[in-house]
PDB file of C-alpha atoms in Angstrom:
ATOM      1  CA  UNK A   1     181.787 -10.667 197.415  1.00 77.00           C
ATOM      2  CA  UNK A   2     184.677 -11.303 199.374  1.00 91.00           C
ATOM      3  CA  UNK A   3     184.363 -13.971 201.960  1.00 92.00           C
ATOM      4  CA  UNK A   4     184.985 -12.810 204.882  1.00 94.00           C
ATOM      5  CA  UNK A   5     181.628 -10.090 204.434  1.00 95.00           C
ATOM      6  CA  UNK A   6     179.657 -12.708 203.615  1.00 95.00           C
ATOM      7  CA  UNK A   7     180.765 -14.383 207.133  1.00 96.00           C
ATOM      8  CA  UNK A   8     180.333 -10.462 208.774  1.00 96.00           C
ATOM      9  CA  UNK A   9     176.879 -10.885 207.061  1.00 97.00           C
ATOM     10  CA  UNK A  10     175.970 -14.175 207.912  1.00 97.00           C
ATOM     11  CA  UNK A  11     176.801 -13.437 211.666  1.00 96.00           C
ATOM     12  CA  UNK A  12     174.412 -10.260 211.654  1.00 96.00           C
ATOM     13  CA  UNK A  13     171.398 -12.630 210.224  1.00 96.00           C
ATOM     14  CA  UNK A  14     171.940 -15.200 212.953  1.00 96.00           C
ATOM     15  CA  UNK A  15     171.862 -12.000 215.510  1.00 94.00           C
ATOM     16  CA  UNK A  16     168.757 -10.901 213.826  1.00 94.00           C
ATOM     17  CA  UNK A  17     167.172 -14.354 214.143  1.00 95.00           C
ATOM     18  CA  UNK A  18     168.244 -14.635 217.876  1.00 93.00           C
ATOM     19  CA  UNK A  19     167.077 -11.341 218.930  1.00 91.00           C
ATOM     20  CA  UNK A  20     163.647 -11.977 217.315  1.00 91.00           C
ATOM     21  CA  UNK A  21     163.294 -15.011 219.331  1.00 90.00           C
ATOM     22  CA  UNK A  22     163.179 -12.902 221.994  1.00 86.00           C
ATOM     23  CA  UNK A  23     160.253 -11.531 221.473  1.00 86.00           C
ATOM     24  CA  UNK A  24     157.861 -14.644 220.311  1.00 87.00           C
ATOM     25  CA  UNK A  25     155.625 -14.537 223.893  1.00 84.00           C
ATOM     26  CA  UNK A  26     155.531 -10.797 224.458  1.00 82.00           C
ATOM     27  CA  UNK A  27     154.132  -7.560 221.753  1.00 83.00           C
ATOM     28  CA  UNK A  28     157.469  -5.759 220.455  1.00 82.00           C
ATOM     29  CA  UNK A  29     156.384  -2.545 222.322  1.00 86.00           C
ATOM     30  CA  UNK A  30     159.260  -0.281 223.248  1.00 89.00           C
ATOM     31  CA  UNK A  31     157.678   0.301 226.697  1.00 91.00           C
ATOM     32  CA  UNK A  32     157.617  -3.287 227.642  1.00 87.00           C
ATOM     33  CA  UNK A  33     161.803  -3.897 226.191  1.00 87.00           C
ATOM     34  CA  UNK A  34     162.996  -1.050 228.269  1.00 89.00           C
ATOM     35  CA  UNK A  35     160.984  -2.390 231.752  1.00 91.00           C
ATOM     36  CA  UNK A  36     162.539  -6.026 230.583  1.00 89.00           C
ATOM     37  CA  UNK A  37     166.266  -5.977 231.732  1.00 92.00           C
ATOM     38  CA  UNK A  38     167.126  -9.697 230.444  1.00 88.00           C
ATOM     39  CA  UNK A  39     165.659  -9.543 227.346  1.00 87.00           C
ATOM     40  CA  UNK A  40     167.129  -5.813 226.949  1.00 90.00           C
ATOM     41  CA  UNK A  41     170.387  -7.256 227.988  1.00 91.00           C
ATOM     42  CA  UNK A  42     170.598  -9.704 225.692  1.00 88.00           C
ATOM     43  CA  UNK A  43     169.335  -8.108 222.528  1.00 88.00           C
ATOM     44  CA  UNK A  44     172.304  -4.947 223.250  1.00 90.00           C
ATOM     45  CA  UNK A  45     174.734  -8.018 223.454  1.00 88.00           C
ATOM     46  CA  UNK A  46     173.500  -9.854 220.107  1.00 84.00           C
TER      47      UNK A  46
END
């Protein structure tokens, strides 16, 4: 695999890891994202 995927890649699991962060004190309920603008913010960012 060339190298520079696996660095595309490796940047989309960090994202992934962020973003779930996120969401460790509150249910991952769609409702609840949309009404939160920071953490809706900062997921569309990641």
């Amino acid at each position: 695999m060339d190298i520079e995927i696996k660095a595309w890649l490796y940047d989309i699991l960090n994202a992934i890891i962020e973003i779930e962060g996120f969401f460790l004190n509150q249910t991952k309920d769609f409702i609840n994202y949309q009404n939160d603008i920071r953490t809706k913010r900062a997921t569309e960012r990641n």
